[in-house]
Short mmCIF file of C-alpha atoms in Angstrom, two decimals:
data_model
loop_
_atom_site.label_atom_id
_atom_site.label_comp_id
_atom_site.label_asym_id
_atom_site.label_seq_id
_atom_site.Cartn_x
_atom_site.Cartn_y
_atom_site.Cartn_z
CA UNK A 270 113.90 89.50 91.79
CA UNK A 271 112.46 89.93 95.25
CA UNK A 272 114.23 87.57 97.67
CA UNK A 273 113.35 85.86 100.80
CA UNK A 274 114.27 88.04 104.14
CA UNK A 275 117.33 85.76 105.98
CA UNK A 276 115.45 87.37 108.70
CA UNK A 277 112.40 85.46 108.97
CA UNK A 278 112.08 82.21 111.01
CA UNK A 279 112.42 78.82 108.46
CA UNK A 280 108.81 78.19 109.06
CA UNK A 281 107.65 81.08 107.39
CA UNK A 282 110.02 81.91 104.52
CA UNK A 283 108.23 84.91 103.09
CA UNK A 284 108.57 88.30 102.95
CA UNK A 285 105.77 89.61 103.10
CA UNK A 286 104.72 92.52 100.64
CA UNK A 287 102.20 95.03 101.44
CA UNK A 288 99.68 95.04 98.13
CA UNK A 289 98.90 97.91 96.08
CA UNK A 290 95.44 98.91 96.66
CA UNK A 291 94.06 102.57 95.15
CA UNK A 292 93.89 104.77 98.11
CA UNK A 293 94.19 102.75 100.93
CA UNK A 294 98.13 102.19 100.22
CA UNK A 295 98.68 105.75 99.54
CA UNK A 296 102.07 107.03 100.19
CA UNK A 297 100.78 108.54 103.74
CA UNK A 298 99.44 104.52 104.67
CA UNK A 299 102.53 102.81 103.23
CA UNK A 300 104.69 105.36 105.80
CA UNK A 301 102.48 103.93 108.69
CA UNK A 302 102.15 100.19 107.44
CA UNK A 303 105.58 100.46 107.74
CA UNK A 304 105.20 101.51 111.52
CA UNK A 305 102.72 99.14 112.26
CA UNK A 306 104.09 96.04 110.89
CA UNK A 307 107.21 96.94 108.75
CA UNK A 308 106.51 94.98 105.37
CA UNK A 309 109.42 93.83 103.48
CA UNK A 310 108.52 95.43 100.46
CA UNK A 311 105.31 96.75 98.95
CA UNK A 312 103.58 97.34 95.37
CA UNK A 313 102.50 101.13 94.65
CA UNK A 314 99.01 101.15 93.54
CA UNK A 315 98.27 101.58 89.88
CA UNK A 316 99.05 104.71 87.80
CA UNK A 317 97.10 104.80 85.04
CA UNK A 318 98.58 105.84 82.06
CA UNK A 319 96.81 106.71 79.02
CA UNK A 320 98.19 108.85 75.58
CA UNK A 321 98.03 111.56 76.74
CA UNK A 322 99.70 111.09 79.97
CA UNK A 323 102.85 113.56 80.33
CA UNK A 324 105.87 112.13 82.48
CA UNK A 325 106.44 115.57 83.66
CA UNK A 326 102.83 115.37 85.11
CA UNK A 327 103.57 112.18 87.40
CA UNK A 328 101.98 113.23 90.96
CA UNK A 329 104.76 114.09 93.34
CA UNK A 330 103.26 112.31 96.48
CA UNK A 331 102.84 108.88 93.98
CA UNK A 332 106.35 107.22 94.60
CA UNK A 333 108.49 109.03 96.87
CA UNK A 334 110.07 105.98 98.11
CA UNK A 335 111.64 105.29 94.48
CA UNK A 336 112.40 109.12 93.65
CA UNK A 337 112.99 111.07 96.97
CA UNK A 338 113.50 109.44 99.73
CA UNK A 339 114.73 105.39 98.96
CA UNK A 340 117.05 105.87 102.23
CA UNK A 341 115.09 106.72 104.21
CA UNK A 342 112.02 103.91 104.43
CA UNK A 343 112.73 100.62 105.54
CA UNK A 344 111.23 99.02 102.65
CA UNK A 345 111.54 99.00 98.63
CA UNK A 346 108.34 100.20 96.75
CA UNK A 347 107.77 98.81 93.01
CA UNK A 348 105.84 101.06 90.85
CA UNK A 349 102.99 99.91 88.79
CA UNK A 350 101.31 101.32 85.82
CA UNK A 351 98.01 100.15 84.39
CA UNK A 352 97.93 100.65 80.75
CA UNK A 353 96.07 99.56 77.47
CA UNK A 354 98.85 100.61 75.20
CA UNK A 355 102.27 98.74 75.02
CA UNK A 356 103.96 102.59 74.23
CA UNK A 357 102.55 104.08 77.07
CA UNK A 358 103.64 101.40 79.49
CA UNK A 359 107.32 102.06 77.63
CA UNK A 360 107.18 105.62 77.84
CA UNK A 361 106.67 105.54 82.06
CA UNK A 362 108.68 102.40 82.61
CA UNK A 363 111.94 103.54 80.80
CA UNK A 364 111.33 106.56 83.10
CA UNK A 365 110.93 104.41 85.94
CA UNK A 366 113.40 102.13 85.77
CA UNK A 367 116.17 105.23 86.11
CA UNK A 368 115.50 104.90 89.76
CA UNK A 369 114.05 101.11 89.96
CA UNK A 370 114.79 97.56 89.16
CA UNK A 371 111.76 96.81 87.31
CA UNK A 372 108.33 98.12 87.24
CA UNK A 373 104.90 96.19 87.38
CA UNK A 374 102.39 95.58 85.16
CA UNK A 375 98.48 95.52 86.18
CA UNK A 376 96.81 92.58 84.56
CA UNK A 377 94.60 91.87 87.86
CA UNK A 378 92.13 94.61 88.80
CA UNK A 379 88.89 93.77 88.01
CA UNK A 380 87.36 97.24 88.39
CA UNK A 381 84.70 97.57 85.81
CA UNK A 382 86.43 101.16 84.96
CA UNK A 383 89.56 99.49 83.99
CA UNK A 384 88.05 96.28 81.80
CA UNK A 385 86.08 98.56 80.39
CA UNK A 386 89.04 101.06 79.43
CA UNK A 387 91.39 97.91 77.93
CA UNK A 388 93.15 97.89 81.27
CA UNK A 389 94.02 95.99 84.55
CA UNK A 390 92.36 92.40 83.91
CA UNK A 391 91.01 93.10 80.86
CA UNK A 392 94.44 92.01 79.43
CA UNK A 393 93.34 88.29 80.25
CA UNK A 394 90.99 87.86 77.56
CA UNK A 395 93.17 86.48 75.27
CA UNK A 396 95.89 84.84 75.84
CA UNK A 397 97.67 85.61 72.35
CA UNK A 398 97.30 89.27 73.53
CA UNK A 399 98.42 89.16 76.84
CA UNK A 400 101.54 86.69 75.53
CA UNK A 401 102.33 89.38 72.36
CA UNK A 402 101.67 92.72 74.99
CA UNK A 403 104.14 91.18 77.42
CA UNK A 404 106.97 89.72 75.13
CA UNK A 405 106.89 93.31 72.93
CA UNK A 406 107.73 95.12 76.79
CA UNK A 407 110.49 92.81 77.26
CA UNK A 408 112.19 92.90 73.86
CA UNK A 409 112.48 96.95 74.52
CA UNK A 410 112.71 96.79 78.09
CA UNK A 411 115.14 94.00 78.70
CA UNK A 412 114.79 91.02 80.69
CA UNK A 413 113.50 91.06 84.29
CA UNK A 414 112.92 94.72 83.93
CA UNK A 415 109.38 94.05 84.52
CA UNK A 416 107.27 92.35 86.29
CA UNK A 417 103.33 91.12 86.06
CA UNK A 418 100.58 90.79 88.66
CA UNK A 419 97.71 88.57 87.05
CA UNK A 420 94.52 87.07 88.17
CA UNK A 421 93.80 83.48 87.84
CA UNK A 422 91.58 83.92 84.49
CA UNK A 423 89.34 86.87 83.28
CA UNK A 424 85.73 84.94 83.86
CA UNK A 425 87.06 81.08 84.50
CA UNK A 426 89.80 79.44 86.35
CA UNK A 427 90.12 77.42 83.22
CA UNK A 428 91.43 79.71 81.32
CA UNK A 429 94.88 79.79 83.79
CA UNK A 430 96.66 77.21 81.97
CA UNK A 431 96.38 78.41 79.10
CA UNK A 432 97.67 81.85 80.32
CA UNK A 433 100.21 80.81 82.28
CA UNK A 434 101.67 78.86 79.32
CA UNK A 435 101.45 81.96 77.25
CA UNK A 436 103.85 83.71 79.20
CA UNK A 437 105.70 80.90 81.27
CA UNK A 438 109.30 81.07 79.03
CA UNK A 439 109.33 84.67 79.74
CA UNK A 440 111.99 86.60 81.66
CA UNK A 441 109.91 88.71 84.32
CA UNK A 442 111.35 90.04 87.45
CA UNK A 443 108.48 87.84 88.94
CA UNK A 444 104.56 87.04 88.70
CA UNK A 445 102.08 87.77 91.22
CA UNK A 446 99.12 85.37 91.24
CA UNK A 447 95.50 87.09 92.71
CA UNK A 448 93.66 83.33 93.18
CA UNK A 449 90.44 84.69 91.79
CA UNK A 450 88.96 85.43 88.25
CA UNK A 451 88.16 88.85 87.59
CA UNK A 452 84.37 87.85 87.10
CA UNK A 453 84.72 87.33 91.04
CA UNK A 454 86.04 90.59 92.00
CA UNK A 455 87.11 89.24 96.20
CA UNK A 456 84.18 86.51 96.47
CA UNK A 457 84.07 83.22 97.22
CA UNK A 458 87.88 81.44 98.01
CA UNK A 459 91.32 82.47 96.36
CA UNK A 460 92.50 79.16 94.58
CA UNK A 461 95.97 78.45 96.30
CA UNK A 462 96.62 74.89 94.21
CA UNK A 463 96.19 76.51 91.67
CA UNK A 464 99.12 79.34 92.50
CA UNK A 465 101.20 76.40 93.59
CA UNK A 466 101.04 74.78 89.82
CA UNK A 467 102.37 77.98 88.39
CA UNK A 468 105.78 78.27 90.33
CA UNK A 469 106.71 74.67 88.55
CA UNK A 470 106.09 75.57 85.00
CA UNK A 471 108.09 79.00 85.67
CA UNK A 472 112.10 79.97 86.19
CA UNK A 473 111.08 83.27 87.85
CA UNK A 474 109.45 83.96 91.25
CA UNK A 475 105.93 83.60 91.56
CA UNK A 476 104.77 85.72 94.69
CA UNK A 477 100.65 84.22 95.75
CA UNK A 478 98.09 86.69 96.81
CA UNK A 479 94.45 85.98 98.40
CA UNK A 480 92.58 85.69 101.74
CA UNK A 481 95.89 85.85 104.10
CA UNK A 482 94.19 87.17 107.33
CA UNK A 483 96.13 85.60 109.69
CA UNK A 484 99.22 82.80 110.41
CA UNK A 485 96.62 80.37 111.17
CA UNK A 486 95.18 80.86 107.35
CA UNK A 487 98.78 81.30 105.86
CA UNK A 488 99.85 78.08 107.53
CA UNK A 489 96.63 76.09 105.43
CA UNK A 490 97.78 78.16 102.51
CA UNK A 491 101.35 77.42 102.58
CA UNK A 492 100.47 73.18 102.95
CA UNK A 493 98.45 73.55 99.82
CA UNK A 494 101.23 76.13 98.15
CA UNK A 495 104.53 75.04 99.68
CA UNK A 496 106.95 75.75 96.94
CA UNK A 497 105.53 79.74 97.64
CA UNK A 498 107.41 81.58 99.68
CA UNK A 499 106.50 85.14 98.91
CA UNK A 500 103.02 86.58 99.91
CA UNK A 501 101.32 89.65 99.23
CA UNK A 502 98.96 91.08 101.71
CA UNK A 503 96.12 93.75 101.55
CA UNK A 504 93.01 93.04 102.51
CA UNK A 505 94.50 91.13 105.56
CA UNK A 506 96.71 94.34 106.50
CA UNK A 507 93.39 96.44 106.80
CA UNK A 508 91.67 94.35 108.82
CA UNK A 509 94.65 94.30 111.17
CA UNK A 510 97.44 96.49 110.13
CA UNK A 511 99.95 94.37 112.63
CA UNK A 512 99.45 91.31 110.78
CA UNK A 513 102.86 91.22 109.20
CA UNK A 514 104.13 90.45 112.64
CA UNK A 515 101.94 88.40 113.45
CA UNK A 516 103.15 86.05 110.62
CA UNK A 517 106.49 86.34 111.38
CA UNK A 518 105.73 85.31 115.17
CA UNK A 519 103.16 82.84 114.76
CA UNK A 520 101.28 84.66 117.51
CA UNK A 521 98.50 87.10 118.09
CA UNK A 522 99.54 91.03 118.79
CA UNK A 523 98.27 92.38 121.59
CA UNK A 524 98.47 96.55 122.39
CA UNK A 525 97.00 98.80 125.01
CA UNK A 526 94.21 101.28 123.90
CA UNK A 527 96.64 104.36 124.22
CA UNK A 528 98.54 102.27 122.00
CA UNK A 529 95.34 101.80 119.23
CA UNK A 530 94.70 105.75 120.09
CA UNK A 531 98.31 107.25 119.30
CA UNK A 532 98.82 105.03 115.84
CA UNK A 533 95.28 106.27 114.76
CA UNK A 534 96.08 109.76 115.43
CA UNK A 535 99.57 109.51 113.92
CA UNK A 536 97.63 107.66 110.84
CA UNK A 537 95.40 110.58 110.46
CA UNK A 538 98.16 112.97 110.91
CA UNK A 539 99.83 112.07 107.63
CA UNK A 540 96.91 111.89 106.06
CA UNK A 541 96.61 115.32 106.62
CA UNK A 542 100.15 116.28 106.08
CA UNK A 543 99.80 114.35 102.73
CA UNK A 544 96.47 116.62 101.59
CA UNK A 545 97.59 120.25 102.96
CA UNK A 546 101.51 120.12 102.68
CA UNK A 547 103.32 116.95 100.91
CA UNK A 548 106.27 118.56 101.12
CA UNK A 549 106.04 118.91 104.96
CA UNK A 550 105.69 114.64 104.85
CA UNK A 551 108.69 114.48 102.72
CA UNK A 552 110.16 116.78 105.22
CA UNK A 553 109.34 114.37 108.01
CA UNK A 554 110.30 111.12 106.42
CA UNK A 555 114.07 112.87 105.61
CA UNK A 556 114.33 113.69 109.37
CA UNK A 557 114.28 110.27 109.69
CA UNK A 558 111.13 109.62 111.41
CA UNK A 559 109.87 106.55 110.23
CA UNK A 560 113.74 104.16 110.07
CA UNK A 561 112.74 103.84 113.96
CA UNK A 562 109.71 101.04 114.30
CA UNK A 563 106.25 101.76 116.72
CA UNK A 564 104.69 98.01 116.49
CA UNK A 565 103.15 97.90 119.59
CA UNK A 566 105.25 99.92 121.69
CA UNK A 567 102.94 102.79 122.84
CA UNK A 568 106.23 105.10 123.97
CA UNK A 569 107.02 104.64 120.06
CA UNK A 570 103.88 106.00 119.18
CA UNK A 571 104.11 108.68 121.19
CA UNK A 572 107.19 109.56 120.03
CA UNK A 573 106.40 109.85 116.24
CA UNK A 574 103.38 111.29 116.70
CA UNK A 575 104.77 114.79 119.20
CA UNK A 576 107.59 114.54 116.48
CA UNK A 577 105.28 114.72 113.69
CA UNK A 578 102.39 117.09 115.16
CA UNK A 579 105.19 119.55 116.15
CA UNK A 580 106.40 119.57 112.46
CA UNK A 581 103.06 120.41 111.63
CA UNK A 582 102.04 122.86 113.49
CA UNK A 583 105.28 124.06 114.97
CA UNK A 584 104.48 122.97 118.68
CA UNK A 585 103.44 119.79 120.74
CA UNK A 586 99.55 119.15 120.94
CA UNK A 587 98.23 117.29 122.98
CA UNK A 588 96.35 114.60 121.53
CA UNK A 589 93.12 115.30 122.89
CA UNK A 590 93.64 119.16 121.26
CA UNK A 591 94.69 117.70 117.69
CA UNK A 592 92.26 118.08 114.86
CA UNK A 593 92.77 115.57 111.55
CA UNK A 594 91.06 117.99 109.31
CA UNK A 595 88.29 115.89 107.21
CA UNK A 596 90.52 114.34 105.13
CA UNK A 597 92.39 112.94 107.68
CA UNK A 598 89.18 111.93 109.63
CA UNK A 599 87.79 110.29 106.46
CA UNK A 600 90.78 107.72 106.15
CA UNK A 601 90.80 107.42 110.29
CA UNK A 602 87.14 106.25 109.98
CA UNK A 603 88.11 103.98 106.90
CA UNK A 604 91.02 102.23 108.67
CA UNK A 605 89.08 101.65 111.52
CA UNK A 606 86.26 100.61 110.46
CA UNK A 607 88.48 97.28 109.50
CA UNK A 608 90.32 97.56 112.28
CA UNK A 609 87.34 96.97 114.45
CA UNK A 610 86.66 93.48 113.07
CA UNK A 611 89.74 92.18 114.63
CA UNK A 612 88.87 93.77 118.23
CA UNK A 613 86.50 92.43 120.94
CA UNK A 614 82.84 92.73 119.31
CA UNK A 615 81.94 95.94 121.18
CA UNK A 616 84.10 98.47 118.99
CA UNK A 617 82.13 97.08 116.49
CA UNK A 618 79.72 99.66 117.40
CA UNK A 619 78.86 102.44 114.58
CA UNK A 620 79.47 105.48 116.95
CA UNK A 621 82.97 106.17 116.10
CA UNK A 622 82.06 106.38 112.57
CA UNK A 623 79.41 108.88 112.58
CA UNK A 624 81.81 111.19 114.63
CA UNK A 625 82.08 114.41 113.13
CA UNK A 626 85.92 115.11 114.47
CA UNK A 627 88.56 113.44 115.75
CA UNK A 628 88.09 114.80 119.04
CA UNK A 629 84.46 113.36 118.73
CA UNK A 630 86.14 110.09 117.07
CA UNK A 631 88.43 109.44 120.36
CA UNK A 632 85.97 110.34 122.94
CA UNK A 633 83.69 107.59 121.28
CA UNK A 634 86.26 105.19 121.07
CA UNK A 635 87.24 105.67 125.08
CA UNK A 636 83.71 105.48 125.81
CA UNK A 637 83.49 101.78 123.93
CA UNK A 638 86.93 101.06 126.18
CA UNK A 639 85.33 101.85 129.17
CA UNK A 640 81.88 99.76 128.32
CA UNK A 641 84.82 96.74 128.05
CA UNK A 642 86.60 97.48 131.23
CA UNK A 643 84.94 94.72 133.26
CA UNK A 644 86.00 92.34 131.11
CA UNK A 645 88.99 93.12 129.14
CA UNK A 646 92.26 93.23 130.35
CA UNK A 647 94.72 96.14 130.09
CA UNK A 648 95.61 95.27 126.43
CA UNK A 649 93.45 94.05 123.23
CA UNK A 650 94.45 90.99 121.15
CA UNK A 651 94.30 91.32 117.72
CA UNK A 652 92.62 88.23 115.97
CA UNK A 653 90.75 87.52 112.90
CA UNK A 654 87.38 86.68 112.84
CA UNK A 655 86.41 84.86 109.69
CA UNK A 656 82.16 85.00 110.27
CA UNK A 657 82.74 88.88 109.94
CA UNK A 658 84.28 88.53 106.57
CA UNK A 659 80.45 89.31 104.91
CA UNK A 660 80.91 92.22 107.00
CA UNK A 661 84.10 93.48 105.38
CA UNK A 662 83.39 92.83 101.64
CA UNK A 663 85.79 94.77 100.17
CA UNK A 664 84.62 98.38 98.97
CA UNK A 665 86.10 101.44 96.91
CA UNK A 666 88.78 101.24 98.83
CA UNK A 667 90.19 97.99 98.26
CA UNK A 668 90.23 98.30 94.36
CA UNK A 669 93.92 96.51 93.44
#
């Protein structure tokens, strides 16, 4: 079971787990999450296993954190696997569960391509079925050797009860509640009472998920949920990759624009190192590189990135001489583009994104710092801005 940090204030008794969403929590953005904002723990996004699936055939870059390098990331990754078939989820998870605690099962993602495959939230349709799928896991599996991460019902919030009751006597690691139906994908409001009414009619930990942008938001969450104290985070972590801190702090992060420029590159840099040369980003995470923390310390920054471009291309490059390749520009230009929304309007601007490097991407970025120089001071606060949220419906990207 996933405990509270003793580290976090009383006011905010967390942790704080970074969610599992397909591509933008790859193994590369966990490594810098982790850099930005340290979460205490964090979900893998779905592997989806089907018949024919092979263990031997598991992608190497999927979990590193459980099967290569556990020492040497501050944070514990749970794996999850998306299945339709109770033996397929068996056949992964008893591998799994070698190297983990438990392993997590995707009842929440409301992707048409799941439903429509018998996976992710398509396992809410019936209760019976989700009760019977659940229990038969368990009985081979053991107690607490897995967990579940659920929406609130498959097309009404009605139909949570009735779920929750289905599976309330049994003995999961923990349950993660999404606030929304499936039928509502990420619109409209993430139904926190709702979340709150599950942890009393459970023995396990229920961890609450939905709309957590900022402290100010958690803090209206937590009076209408106060018996949760776990949260999971990824929308909010997108929009401003720092906000873990912030909710530990209660206050806004500020950094300097060398500060935005250097985590950006360094962001794109294992992006890169994850496409060309995994093995080189396993190298660089067993030298150690990412137990030290950046945050907002620019010299930190700096740091990881010389030590990581110099591993990569076996010398220091300057910044403004460092090319992301177009993968890594791809996810740059994907991170930033929520990035932006928590930034004074003018980087808000489309130029960055229609840059066709990274050289290109930072000389349009310096050129929206130096449109703000009259009236910004030397560093940016980072703050969420809730009449840009029809702006930032999620995409692709977000899938979880």
């Amino acid at each position: 079971m996933i405990k509270p940090s003793k580290s976090l204030s009383t006011s905010l008794k967390g942790p704080f787990g970074l969610a599992p969403m397909l591509t933008a929590t790859n193994f590369a953005s966990r490594l810098w999450f982790s850099q930005t904002s340290s979460p205490d723990f964090a979900i893998a996004p779905f592997l989806r296993v089907t018949k024919s699936d092979d263990i031997k055939k598991i992608p190497l870059i999927y979990a590193p954190e459980i099967f290569d390098v556990k020492d040497d990331v501050t944070y514990p990754l749970i794996p999850q696997l998306m299945v339709n078939r109770v033996e397929d989820f068996l056949r992964f998870a008893e591998y799994f569960l070698k190297f983990t605690d438990h392993v997590d099962l995707n009842c929440g993602c409301p992707a048409p391509t799941s439903v429509f495959r018998g996976g992710g939230s398509s396992l809410l349709q019936s209760s019976e079925k989700f009760r019977t799928f659940i229990e038969t896991l368990i009985k081979e599996l053991g107690p607490e050797k897995i967990s579940v991460k659920m929406r609130i019902g498959f097309e009404r919030e009605a139909e949570f009860p009735v779920l929750l009751r289905a599976i309330s006597s049994l003995p999961l690691a923990h349950l993660t509640i999404h606030g929304r139906t499936s039928k509502e994908n990420y619109t409209g409001n993430a139904r926190w009472a709702l979340v709150e009414s599950a942890q009393a009619q459970v023995k396990y930990q229920i961890i609450g998920s939905g709309d957590i942008f900022s402290f100010n938001k958690l803090e209206v969450i937590r009076r209408t949920a106060p018996s949760i104290n776990s949260f999971l985070i990824g929308r909010g972590i997108l929009r401003n990759p720092w906000i873990f801190q912030e909710l530990r702090t209660s206050k806004n992060e500020t950094l300097s624009f060398d500060c935005l420029v250097f985590s950006l590159a360094c962001f794109g840099l294992l992006q890169m190192l994850q496409h060309e040369d995994h093995k080189m980003l396993l190298k660089a995470v067993k030298k150690g590189f990412f137990l030290r923390f950046c945050g907002t310390d620019l010299s930190a920054w700096k740091k990881l990135y010389y030590d990581l471009v110099t591993l990569a291309r076996g010398c220091p490059m300057t910044i403004t001489d460092f090319e992301t390749g177009t993968t890594g520009l791809s996810f740059v230009k994907m991170i930033w583009s929520k990035i932006s929304s928590s930034l004074p309007s003018h980087f808000l601007s489309r130029k960055p994104l229609h840059s066709k490097s990274f050289s290109e991407f930072l000389e349009n970025l310096r050129k929206l710092d130096q449109e703000s120089s009259k009236d910004s001071s030397d560093c940016y606060t980072l703050s969420y801005k809730p009449e840009l949220d029809a702006l930032f419906a999620p995409q692709s990207d977000l899938k979880k």
